[in-house]
Structure formats: structure tokens, C-alpha cells
JSON list of C-alpha atoms and ligand atoms in Angstrom, two decimals:
[
{"chain": "A", "resi": 1, "resn": "UNK", "atom": "CA", "xyz": [-15.20, -20.50, -72.16]},
{"chain": "A", "resi": 2, "resn": "UNK", "atom": "CA", "xyz": [-14.27, -18.41, -69.18]},
{"chain": "A", "resi": 3, "resn": "UNK", "atom": "CA", "xyz": [-15.36, -14.77, -69.02]},
{"chain": "A", "resi": 4, "resn": "UNK", "atom": "CA", "xyz": [-13.58, -11.90, -67.35]},
{"chain": "A", "resi": 5, "resn": "UNK", "atom": "CA", "xyz": [-16.08, -10.65, -64.75]},
{"chain": "A", "resi": 6, "resn": "UNK", "atom": "CA", "xyz": [-16.23, -8.25, -61.85]},
{"chain": "A", "resi": 7, "resn": "UNK", "atom": "CA", "xyz": [-18.00, -9.11, -58.62]},
{"chain": "A", "resi": 8, "resn": "UNK", "atom": "CA", "xyz": [-18.82, -7.42, -55.32]},
{"chain": "A", "resi": 9, "resn": "UNK", "atom": "CA", "xyz": [-17.63, -8.54, -51.89]},
{"chain": "A", "resi": 10, "resn": "UNK", "atom": "CA", "xyz": [-18.59, -7.01, -48.55]},
{"chain": "A", "resi": 11, "resn": "UNK", "atom": "CA", "xyz": [-16.52, -7.79, -45.47]},
{"chain": "A", "resi": 12, "resn": "UNK", "atom": "CA", "xyz": [-19.14, -7.95, -42.73]},
{"chain": "A", "resi": 13, "resn": "UNK", "atom": "CA", "xyz": [-19.06, -6.48, -39.20]},
{"chain": "A", "resi": 14, "resn": "UNK", "atom": "CA", "xyz": [-18.03, -9.78, -37.55]},
{"chain": "A", "resi": 15, "resn": "UNK", "atom": "CA", "xyz": [-14.81, -9.76, -39.58]},
{"chain": "A", "resi": 16, "resn": "UNK", "atom": "CA", "xyz": [-14.18, -6.13, -38.64]},
{"chain": "A", "resi": 17, "resn": "UNK", "atom": "CA", "xyz": [-14.84, -6.85, -34.94]},
{"chain": "A", "resi": 18, "resn": "UNK", "atom": "CA", "xyz": [-12.64, -9.96, -35.00]},
{"chain": "A", "resi": 19, "resn": "UNK", "atom": "CA", "xyz": [-9.78, -8.17, -36.83]},
{"chain": "A", "resi": 20, "resn": "UNK", "atom": "CA", "xyz": [-9.86, -10.54, -39.78]},
{"chain": "A", "resi": 21, "resn": "UNK", "atom": "CA", "xyz": [-10.15, -8.05, -42.66]},
{"chain": "A", "resi": 22, "resn": "UNK", "atom": "CA", "xyz": [-6.62, -8.72, -43.89]},
{"chain": "A", "resi": 23, "resn": "UNK", "atom": "CA", "xyz": [-7.14, -12.48, -43.76]},
{"chain": "A", "resi": 24, "resn": "UNK", "atom": "CA", "xyz": [-10.16, -12.13, -46.03]},
{"chain": "A", "resi": 25, "resn": "UNK", "atom": "CA", "xyz": [-8.45, -9.82, -48.51]},
{"chain": "A", "resi": 26, "resn": "UNK", "atom": "CA", "xyz": [-5.35, -12.04, -48.79]},
{"chain": "A", "resi": 27, "resn": "UNK", "atom": "CA", "xyz": [-7.43, -15.05, -49.83]},
{"chain": "A", "resi": 28, "resn": "UNK", "atom": "CA", "xyz": [-8.74, -13.21, -52.85]},
{"chain": "A", "resi": 29, "resn": "UNK", "atom": "CA", "xyz": [-5.39, -11.64, -53.70]},
{"chain": "A", "resi": 30, "resn": "UNK", "atom": "CA", "xyz": [-3.46, -14.89, -53.50]},
{"chain": "A", "resi": 31, "resn": "UNK", "atom": "CA", "xyz": [-6.02, -16.59, -55.73]},
{"chain": "A", "resi": 32, "resn": "UNK", "atom": "CA", "xyz": [-5.26, -14.06, -58.46]},
{"chain": "A", "resi": 33, "resn": "UNK", "atom": "CA", "xyz": [-8.36, -11.89, -58.31]},
{"chain": "A", "resi": 34, "resn": "UNK", "atom": "CA", "xyz": [-7.66, -8.27, -59.14]},
{"chain": "A", "resi": 35, "resn": "UNK", "atom": "CA", "xyz": [-8.66, -5.59, -56.64]},
{"chain": "A", "resi": 36, "resn": "UNK", "atom": "CA", "xyz": [-10.54, -2.95, -58.68]},
{"chain": "A", "resi": 37, "resn": "UNK", "atom": "CA", "xyz": [-12.21, -1.00, -55.85]},
{"chain": "A", "resi": 38, "resn": "UNK", "atom": "CA", "xyz": [-12.16, -0.89, -52.07]},
{"chain": "A", "resi": 39, "resn": "UNK", "atom": "CA", "xyz": [-13.68, 1.32, -49.38]},
{"chain": "A", "resi": 40, "resn": "UNK", "atom": "CA", "xyz": [-15.03, 1.37, -45.86]},
{"chain": "A", "resi": 41, "resn": "UNK", "atom": "CA", "xyz": [-18.59, 2.57, -45.45]},
{"chain": "A", "resi": 42, "resn": "UNK", "atom": "CA", "xyz": [-21.40, 2.45, -42.92]},
{"chain": "A", "resi": 43, "resn": "UNK", "atom": "CA", "xyz": [-24.52, 0.84, -44.37]},
{"chain": "A", "resi": 44, "resn": "UNK", "atom": "CA", "xyz": [-27.99, 2.27, -43.77]},
{"chain": "A", "resi": 45, "resn": "UNK", "atom": "CA", "xyz": [-31.41, 0.64, -43.67]},
{"chain": "A", "resi": 46, "resn": "UNK", "atom": "CA", "xyz": [-32.39, 1.80, -47.16]},
{"chain": "A", "resi": 47, "resn": "UNK", "atom": "CA", "xyz": [-29.29, 0.33, -48.80]},
{"chain": "A", "resi": 48, "resn": "UNK", "atom": "CA", "xyz": [-29.55, -2.89, -46.81]},
{"chain": "A", "resi": 49, "resn": "UNK", "atom": "CA", "xyz": [-33.24, -3.35, -47.55]},
{"chain": "A", "resi": 50, "resn": "UNK", "atom": "CA", "xyz": [-32.42, -3.08, -51.25]},
{"chain": "A", "resi": 51, "resn": "UNK", "atom": "CA", "xyz": [-29.36, -5.30, -50.94]},
{"chain": "A", "resi": 52, "resn": "UNK", "atom": "CA", "xyz": [-31.15, -8.02, -48.96]},
{"chain": "A", "resi": 53, "resn": "UNK", "atom": "CA", "xyz": [-34.57, -7.50, -50.60]},
{"chain": "A", "resi": 54, "resn": "UNK", "atom": "CA", "xyz": [-34.91, -11.24, -51.30]},
{"chain": "A", "resi": 55, "resn": "UNK", "atom": "CA", "xyz": [-34.92, -11.84, -47.52]},
{"chain": "A", "resi": 56, "resn": "UNK", "atom": "CA", "xyz": [-37.39, -9.12, -46.52]},
{"chain": "A", "resi": 57, "resn": "UNK", "atom": "CA", "xyz": [-40.10, -11.56, -45.36]},
{"chain": "A", "resi": 58, "resn": "UNK", "atom": "CA", "xyz": [-37.72, -13.74, -43.34]},
{"chain": "A", "resi": 59, "resn": "UNK", "atom": "CA", "xyz": [-38.01, -13.62, -39.55]},
{"chain": "A", "resi": 60, "resn": "UNK", "atom": "CA", "xyz": [-34.27, -12.93, -39.24]},
{"chain": "A", "resi": 61, "resn": "UNK", "atom": "CA", "xyz": [-34.39, -9.88, -41.55]},
{"chain": "A", "resi": 62, "resn": "UNK", "atom": "CA", "xyz": [-34.49, -7.21, -38.77]},
{"chain": "A", "resi": 63, "resn": "UNK", "atom": "CA", "xyz": [-31.58, -8.82, -36.91]},
{"chain": "A", "resi": 64, "resn": "UNK", "atom": "CA", "xyz": [-29.64, -9.18, -40.17]},
{"chain": "A", "resi": 65, "resn": "UNK", "atom": "CA", "xyz": [-29.98, -5.44, -40.72]},
{"chain": "A", "resi": 66, "resn": "UNK", "atom": "CA", "xyz": [-28.96, -4.64, -37.14]},
{"chain": "A", "resi": 67, "resn": "UNK", "atom": "CA", "xyz": [-25.93, -6.90, -37.53]},
{"chain": "A", "resi": 68, "resn": "UNK", "atom": "CA", "xyz": [-24.87, -5.30, -40.82]},
{"chain": "A", "resi": 69, "resn": "UNK", "atom": "CA", "xyz": [-25.01, -1.83, -39.21]},
{"chain": "A", "resi": 70, "resn": "UNK", "atom": "CA", "xyz": [-22.99, -2.71, -36.08]},
{"chain": "A", "resi": 71, "resn": "UNK", "atom": "CA", "xyz": [-19.75, -1.38, -37.59]},
{"chain": "A", "resi": 72, "resn": "UNK", "atom": "CA", "xyz": [-18.68, 0.02, -40.95]},
{"chain": "A", "resi": 73, "resn": "UNK", "atom": "CA", "xyz": [-18.08, -2.67, -43.56]},
{"chain": "A", "resi": 74, "resn": "UNK", "atom": "CA", "xyz": [-15.42, -2.99, -46.24]},
{"chain": "A", "resi": 75, "resn": "UNK", "atom": "CA", "xyz": [-16.73, -3.13, -49.79]},
{"chain": "A", "resi": 76, "resn": "UNK", "atom": "CA", "xyz": [-14.60, -4.28, -52.69]},
{"chain": "A", "resi": 77, "resn": "UNK", "atom": "CA", "xyz": [-14.81, -5.12, -56.37]},
{"chain": "A", "resi": 78, "resn": "UNK", "atom": "CA", "xyz": [-12.77, -8.09, -57.58]},
{"chain": "A", "resi": 79, "resn": "UNK", "atom": "CA", "xyz": [-12.06, -9.01, -61.19]},
{"chain": "A", "resi": 80, "resn": "UNK", "atom": "CA", "xyz": [-11.00, -12.31, -62.70]},
{"chain": "A", "resi": 81, "resn": "UNK", "atom": "CA", "xyz": [-11.95, -15.25, -64.89]},
{"chain": "A", "resi": 82, "resn": "UNK", "atom": "CA", "xyz": [-15.50, -16.25, -63.94]},
{"chain": "A", "resi": 83, "resn": "UNK", "atom": "CA", "xyz": [-15.06, -14.02, -60.89]},
{"chain": "A", "resi": 84, "resn": "UNK", "atom": "CA", "xyz": [-18.67, -14.40, -59.67]},
{"chain": "A", "resi": 85, "resn": "UNK", "atom": "CA", "xyz": [-18.49, -18.19, -59.29]},
{"chain": "A", "resi": 86, "resn": "UNK", "atom": "CA", "xyz": [-14.80, -18.18, -58.37]},
{"chain": "A", "resi": 87, "resn": "UNK", "atom": "CA", "xyz": [-15.40, -15.80, -55.46]},
{"chain": "A", "resi": 88, "resn": "UNK", "atom": "CA", "xyz": [-18.52, -17.68, -54.29]},
{"chain": "A", "resi": 89, "resn": "UNK", "atom": "CA", "xyz": [-16.45, -20.88, -54.26]},
{"chain": "A", "resi": 90, "resn": "UNK", "atom": "CA", "xyz": [-13.77, -19.25, -52.10]},
{"chain": "A", "resi": 91, "resn": "UNK", "atom": "CA", "xyz": [-16.42, -17.76, -49.78]},
{"chain": "A", "resi": 92, "resn": "UNK", "atom": "CA", "xyz": [-18.32, -21.03, -49.23]},
{"chain": "A", "resi": 93, "resn": "UNK", "atom": "CA", "xyz": [-21.97, -21.74, -48.51]},
{"chain": "A", "resi": 94, "resn": "UNK", "atom": "CA", "xyz": [-24.15, -19.56, -46.30]},
{"chain": "A", "resi": 95, "resn": "UNK", "atom": "CA", "xyz": [-24.04, -21.73, -43.16]},
{"chain": "A", "resi": 96, "resn": "UNK", "atom": "CA", "xyz": [-20.35, -21.79, -42.11]},
{"chain": "A", "resi": 97, "resn": "UNK", "atom": "CA", "xyz": [-20.80, -25.06, -40.21]},
{"chain": "A", "resi": 98, "resn": "UNK", "atom": "CA", "xyz": [-21.64, -26.97, -43.38]},
{"chain": "A", "resi": 99, "resn": "UNK", "atom": "CA", "xyz": [-19.48, -24.93, -45.77]},
{"chain": "A", "resi": 100, "resn": "UNK", "atom": "CA", "xyz": [-16.58, -26.83, -47.38]},
{"chain": "A", "resi": 101, "resn": "UNK", "atom": "CA", "xyz": [-13.33, -26.76, -45.42]},
{"chain": "A", "resi": 102, "resn": "UNK", "atom": "CA", "xyz": [-10.90, -24.35, -47.03]},
{"chain": "A", "resi": 103, "resn": "UNK", "atom": "CA", "xyz": [-13.53, -21.72, -47.71]},
{"chain": "A", "resi": 104, "resn": "UNK", "atom": "CA", "xyz": [-13.48, -18.41, -45.86]},
{"chain": "A", "resi": 105, "resn": "UNK", "atom": "CA", "xyz": [-16.78, -19.08, -44.11]},
{"chain": "A", "resi": 106, "resn": "UNK", "atom": "CA", "xyz": [-15.86, -22.63, -43.07]},
{"chain": "A", "resi": 107, "resn": "UNK", "atom": "CA", "xyz": [-12.38, -21.75, -41.88]},
{"chain": "A", "resi": 108, "resn": "UNK", "atom": "CA", "xyz": [-13.07, -18.47, -40.10]},
{"chain": "A", "resi": 109, "resn": "UNK", "atom": "CA", "xyz": [-16.68, -18.50, -38.87]},
{"chain": "A", "resi": 110, "resn": "UNK", "atom": "CA", "xyz": [-19.33, -20.53, -37.10]},
{"chain": "A", "resi": 111, "resn": "UNK", "atom": "CA", "xyz": [-22.71, -18.86, -37.41]},
{"chain": "A", "resi": 112, "resn": "UNK", "atom": "CA", "xyz": [-25.21, -16.72, -39.31]},
{"chain": "A", "resi": 113, "resn": "UNK", "atom": "CA", "xyz": [-25.59, -13.85, -39.89]},
{"chain": "A", "resi": 114, "resn": "UNK", "atom": "CA", "xyz": [-21.94, -13.56, -38.79]},
{"chain": "A", "resi": 115, "resn": "UNK", "atom": "CA", "xyz": [-20.42, -15.47, -41.73]},
{"chain": "A", "resi": 116, "resn": "UNK", "atom": "CA", "xyz": [-17.70, -12.92, -42.58]},
{"chain": "A", "resi": 117, "resn": "UNK", "atom": "CA", "xyz": [-18.48, -11.95, -46.17]},
{"chain": "A", "resi": 118, "resn": "UNK", "atom": "CA", "xyz": [-21.10, -11.23, -48.77]},
{"chain": "A", "resi": 119, "resn": "UNK", "atom": "CA", "xyz": [-20.44, -12.11, -52.41]},
{"chain": "A", "resi": 120, "resn": "UNK", "atom": "CA", "xyz": [-22.65, -11.52, -55.46]},
{"chain": "A", "resi": 121, "resn": "UNK", "atom": "CA", "xyz": [-24.41, -14.71, -56.57]},
{"chain": "A", "resi": 122, "resn": "UNK", "atom": "CA", "xyz": [-24.87, -14.03, -60.32]},
{"chain": "A", "resi": 123, "resn": "UNK", "atom": "CA", "xyz": [-23.45, -11.81, -63.04]},
{"chain": "A", "resi": 124, "resn": "UNK", "atom": "CA", "xyz": [-26.65, -9.72, -63.00]},
{"chain": "A", "resi": 125, "resn": "UNK", "atom": "CA", "xyz": [-26.50, -9.34, -59.22]},
{"chain": "A", "resi": 126, "resn": "UNK", "atom": "CA", "xyz": [-22.82, -8.39, -59.45]},
{"chain": "A", "resi": 127, "resn": "UNK", "atom": "CA", "xyz": [-23.55, -5.54, -61.87]},
{"chain": "A", "resi": 128, "resn": "UNK", "atom": "CA", "xyz": [-26.40, -4.22, -59.69]},
{"chain": "A", "resi": 129, "resn": "UNK", "atom": "CA", "xyz": [-24.40, -4.60, -56.47]},
{"chain": "A", "resi": 130, "resn": "UNK", "atom": "CA", "xyz": [-21.26, -2.92, -57.81]},
{"chain": "A", "resi": 131, "resn": "UNK", "atom": "CA", "xyz": [-23.46, 0.02, -58.85]},
{"chain": "A", "resi": 132, "resn": "UNK", "atom": "CA", "xyz": [-25.12, 0.03, -55.43]},
{"chain": "A", "resi": 133, "resn": "UNK", "atom": "CA", "xyz": [-21.85, 0.41, -53.54]},
{"chain": "A", "resi": 134, "resn": "UNK", "atom": "CA", "xyz": [-19.52, 2.22, -55.96]},
{"chain": "A", "resi": 135, "resn": "UNK", "atom": "CA", "xyz": [-19.60, 5.18, -58.32]},
{"chain": "A", "resi": 136, "resn": "UNK", "atom": "CA", "xyz": [-18.15, 4.31, -61.77]},
{"chain": "A", "resi": 137, "resn": "UNK", "atom": "CA", "xyz": [-15.05, 6.45, -61.09]},
{"chain": "A", "resi": 138, "resn": "UNK", "atom": "CA", "xyz": [-14.31, 4.45, -57.91]},
{"chain": "A", "resi": 139, "resn": "UNK", "atom": "CA", "xyz": [-13.87, 1.21, -59.88]},
{"chain": "A", "resi": 140, "resn": "UNK", "atom": "CA", "xyz": [-10.43, 0.99, -61.50]},
{"chain": "A", "resi": 141, "resn": "UNK", "atom": "CA", "xyz": [-9.41, -0.83, -64.67]},
{"chain": "A", "resi": 142, "resn": "UNK", "atom": "CA", "xyz": [-5.66, -1.20, -64.87]},
{"chain": "A", "resi": 143, "resn": "UNK", "atom": "CA", "xyz": [-2.99, -3.62, -66.05]},
{"chain": "A", "resi": 144, "resn": "UNK", "atom": "CA", "xyz": [-0.77, -5.67, -63.75]},
{"chain": "A", "resi": 145, "resn": "UNK", "atom": "CA", "xyz": [2.35, -7.67, -64.58]},
{"chain": "A", "resi": 146, "resn": "UNK", "atom": "CA", "xyz": [0.60, -10.80, -63.30]},
{"chain": "A", "resi": 147, "resn": "UNK", "atom": "CA", "xyz": [-2.37, -10.44, -65.66]},
{"chain": "A", "resi": 148, "resn": "UNK", "atom": "CA", "xyz": [-0.77, -12.93, -68.05]},
{"chain": "A", "resi": 149, "resn": "UNK", "atom": "CA", "xyz": [-1.08, -15.65, -65.41]},
{"chain": "A", "resi": 150, "resn": "UNK", "atom": "CA", "xyz": [-4.55, -14.86, -64.15]},
{"chain": "A", "resi": 151, "resn": "UNK", "atom": "CA", "xyz": [-6.30, -13.72, -67.32]},
{"chain": "A", "resi": 152, "resn": "UNK", "atom": "CA", "xyz": [-6.09, -14.78, -70.94]},
{"chain": "A", "resi": 153, "resn": "UNK", "atom": "CA", "xyz": [-3.97, -17.82, -71.91]},
{"chain": "A", "resi": 154, "resn": "UNK", "atom": "CA", "xyz": [-2.30, -18.23, -68.53]},
{"chain": "A", "resi": 155, "resn": "UNK", "atom": "CA", "xyz": [1.25, -18.57, -69.83]},
{"chain": "B", "resi": 201, "resn": "UDP", "atom": "N1", "xyz": [-28.75, -15.18, -43.08]},
{"chain": "B", "resi": 201, "resn": "UDP", "atom": "C1", "xyz": [-29.16, -15.38, -41.78]},
{"chain": "B", "resi": 201, "resn": "UDP", "atom": "N2", "xyz": [-29.96, -16.46, -41.48]},
{"chain": "B", "resi": 201, "resn": "UDP", "atom": "C2", "xyz": [-30.34, -17.36, -42.44]},
{"chain": "B", "resi": 201, "resn": "UDP", "atom": "C3", "xyz": [-29.94, -17.14, -43.76]},
{"chain": "B", "resi": 201, "resn": "UDP", "atom": "C4", "xyz": [-29.14, -16.05, -44.06]},
{"chain": "B", "resi": 201, "resn": "UDP", "atom": "O1", "xyz": [-28.83, -14.61, -40.88]},
{"chain": "B", "resi": 201, "resn": "UDP", "atom": "O2", "xyz": [-31.05, -18.32, -42.11]},
{"chain": "B", "resi": 201, "resn": "UDP", "atom": "C5", "xyz": [-27.88, -14.04, -43.39]},
{"chain": "B", "resi": 201, "resn": "UDP", "atom": "C6", "xyz": [-26.43, -14.47, -43.63]},
{"chain": "B", "resi": 201, "resn": "UDP", "atom": "O3", "xyz": [-25.56, -13.46, -43.13]},
{"chain": "B", "resi": 201, "resn": "UDP", "atom": "C7", "xyz": [-26.37, -14.53, -45.14]},
{"chain": "B", "resi": 201, "resn": "UDP", "atom": "C8", "xyz": [-27.25, -13.35, -45.52]},
{"chain": "B", "resi": 201, "resn": "UDP", "atom": "O4", "xyz": [-28.33, -13.40, -44.59]},
{"chain": "B", "resi": 201, "resn": "UDP", "atom": "O5", "xyz": [-25.04, -14.42, -45.61]},
{"chain": "B", "resi": 201, "resn": "UDP", "atom": "C9", "xyz": [-27.80, -13.37, -46.93]},
{"chain": "B", "resi": 201, "resn": "UDP", "atom": "O6", "xyz": [-28.47, -14.59, -47.14]},
{"chain": "B", "resi": 201, "resn": "UDP", "atom": "P1", "xyz": [-28.33, -15.36, -48.54]},
{"chain": "B", "resi": 201, "resn": "UDP", "atom": "O7", "xyz": [-29.36, -16.46, -48.52]},
{"chain": "B", "resi": 201, "resn": "UDP", "atom": "O8", "xyz": [-28.37, -14.39, -49.67]},
{"chain": "B", "resi": 201, "resn": "UDP", "atom": "O9", "xyz": [-26.91, -16.07, -48.40]},
{"chain": "B", "resi": 201, "resn": "UDP", "atom": "P2", "xyz": [-25.48, -15.72, -49.04]},
{"chain": "B", "resi": 201, "resn": "UDP", "atom": "O10", "xyz": [-25.72, -15.29, -50.46]},
{"chain": "B", "resi": 201, "resn": "UDP", "atom": "O11", "xyz": [-24.86, -14.64, -48.21]},
{"chain": "B", "resi": 201, "resn": "UDP", "atom": "O12", "xyz": [-24.71, -17.00, -48.95]},
{"chain": "B", "resi": 202, "resn": "MG", "atom": "MG1", "xyz": [-27.04, -13.90, -51.22]}
]
């Protein structure tokens, strides 16, 4: 059974620098994921250390933080059936050179940390990450004419 879920995506500084924000957003929109929240913000060390806490001991952690603070990023919340796994599938695996062709990372990037996007990796992480980047009133629940195709019975 599919669940309706929300998940968090960050469009990273390499995508901002390379003027590929629209190309990222369109992939999620054309799939049928609903845009529930979107903003540009500049990340700080405290937020990033929390966000990438699982990588704190890694040698690349300081450069990852520097990279993520190079420009503002675009944060968004997407909603859809099994949105967490659906978005991860569209994003592709961490190393863009071995990610499946057709994914955002494989098609539009070559390297880490500059792999275009972050996406929540579990339902629990999605809840925590949405709360990290958005106030409740910044996340919108609304109906669209296309909901019948993308949610529910699909007819
Ligand atoms: N990263 C990196 N070097 C590595 C592994 C990861 O620079 O060897 C960066 C990369 O930008 C990645 C982010 O750290 O997207 C978070 O790593 P994670 O393992 O959580 O991968 P993700 O969930 O983003 O696929
Ligand atoms: Mg991760």
C-alpha cells in the first residue's frame, strides 16, 4: 500500500552556480510530486552540522560544510505517493558517476559533494528535516485538479 508522504529536497550550491535550479524543479513537477513549500536560504554551520550529523567524523565534513555555504540554497517540500523513496529514486545515488542514468545526479553532475540535490532518506528523516528548514505555516496543504492522477486511485 502506498502512503502519501512529504519529503525535503535541498538544491545545492553547485546547481545554483550552474543555473540548473529550474531543471531540478521540473523533474519533480513533471513526475507528479506536489510542491508544498519552497524558499531560498543561506545555511549556517549550526544547521548544517545538525543536518549532516551522521557525517561529522568524515574527513570531508569541513569541505562539505564550506561547499553548502558557498551560495544560498533552495529548500522545498514535495508531497506524493511514497514521496521519500520516489524522490530518492529520481535523485539517484550519492556518487553521480555511478548513479543510474536518468536520475538528476547521473544526468546533471559528476562529483561529490557537488551532486546537485539533497533528499531525505527515510520518513523519520523527512519529518525532522522539514521541521529543520520550514515553519509549519510555510508548508502548504492544498488541492490541485491533477490530484486524481497522482494520488488516490489514479483514474
Ligand atoms: N559527500 C561527500 N563525499 C562523500 C560522501 C558524501 O562529499 O564521500 C557529500 C555529498 O554531497 C552527499 C552528502 O555528503 O550528498 C551527504 O552524504 P550522504 O551519505 O548522506 O549521501 P546522500 O544522502 O546525499 O546521497
Ligand atoms: Mg543522506
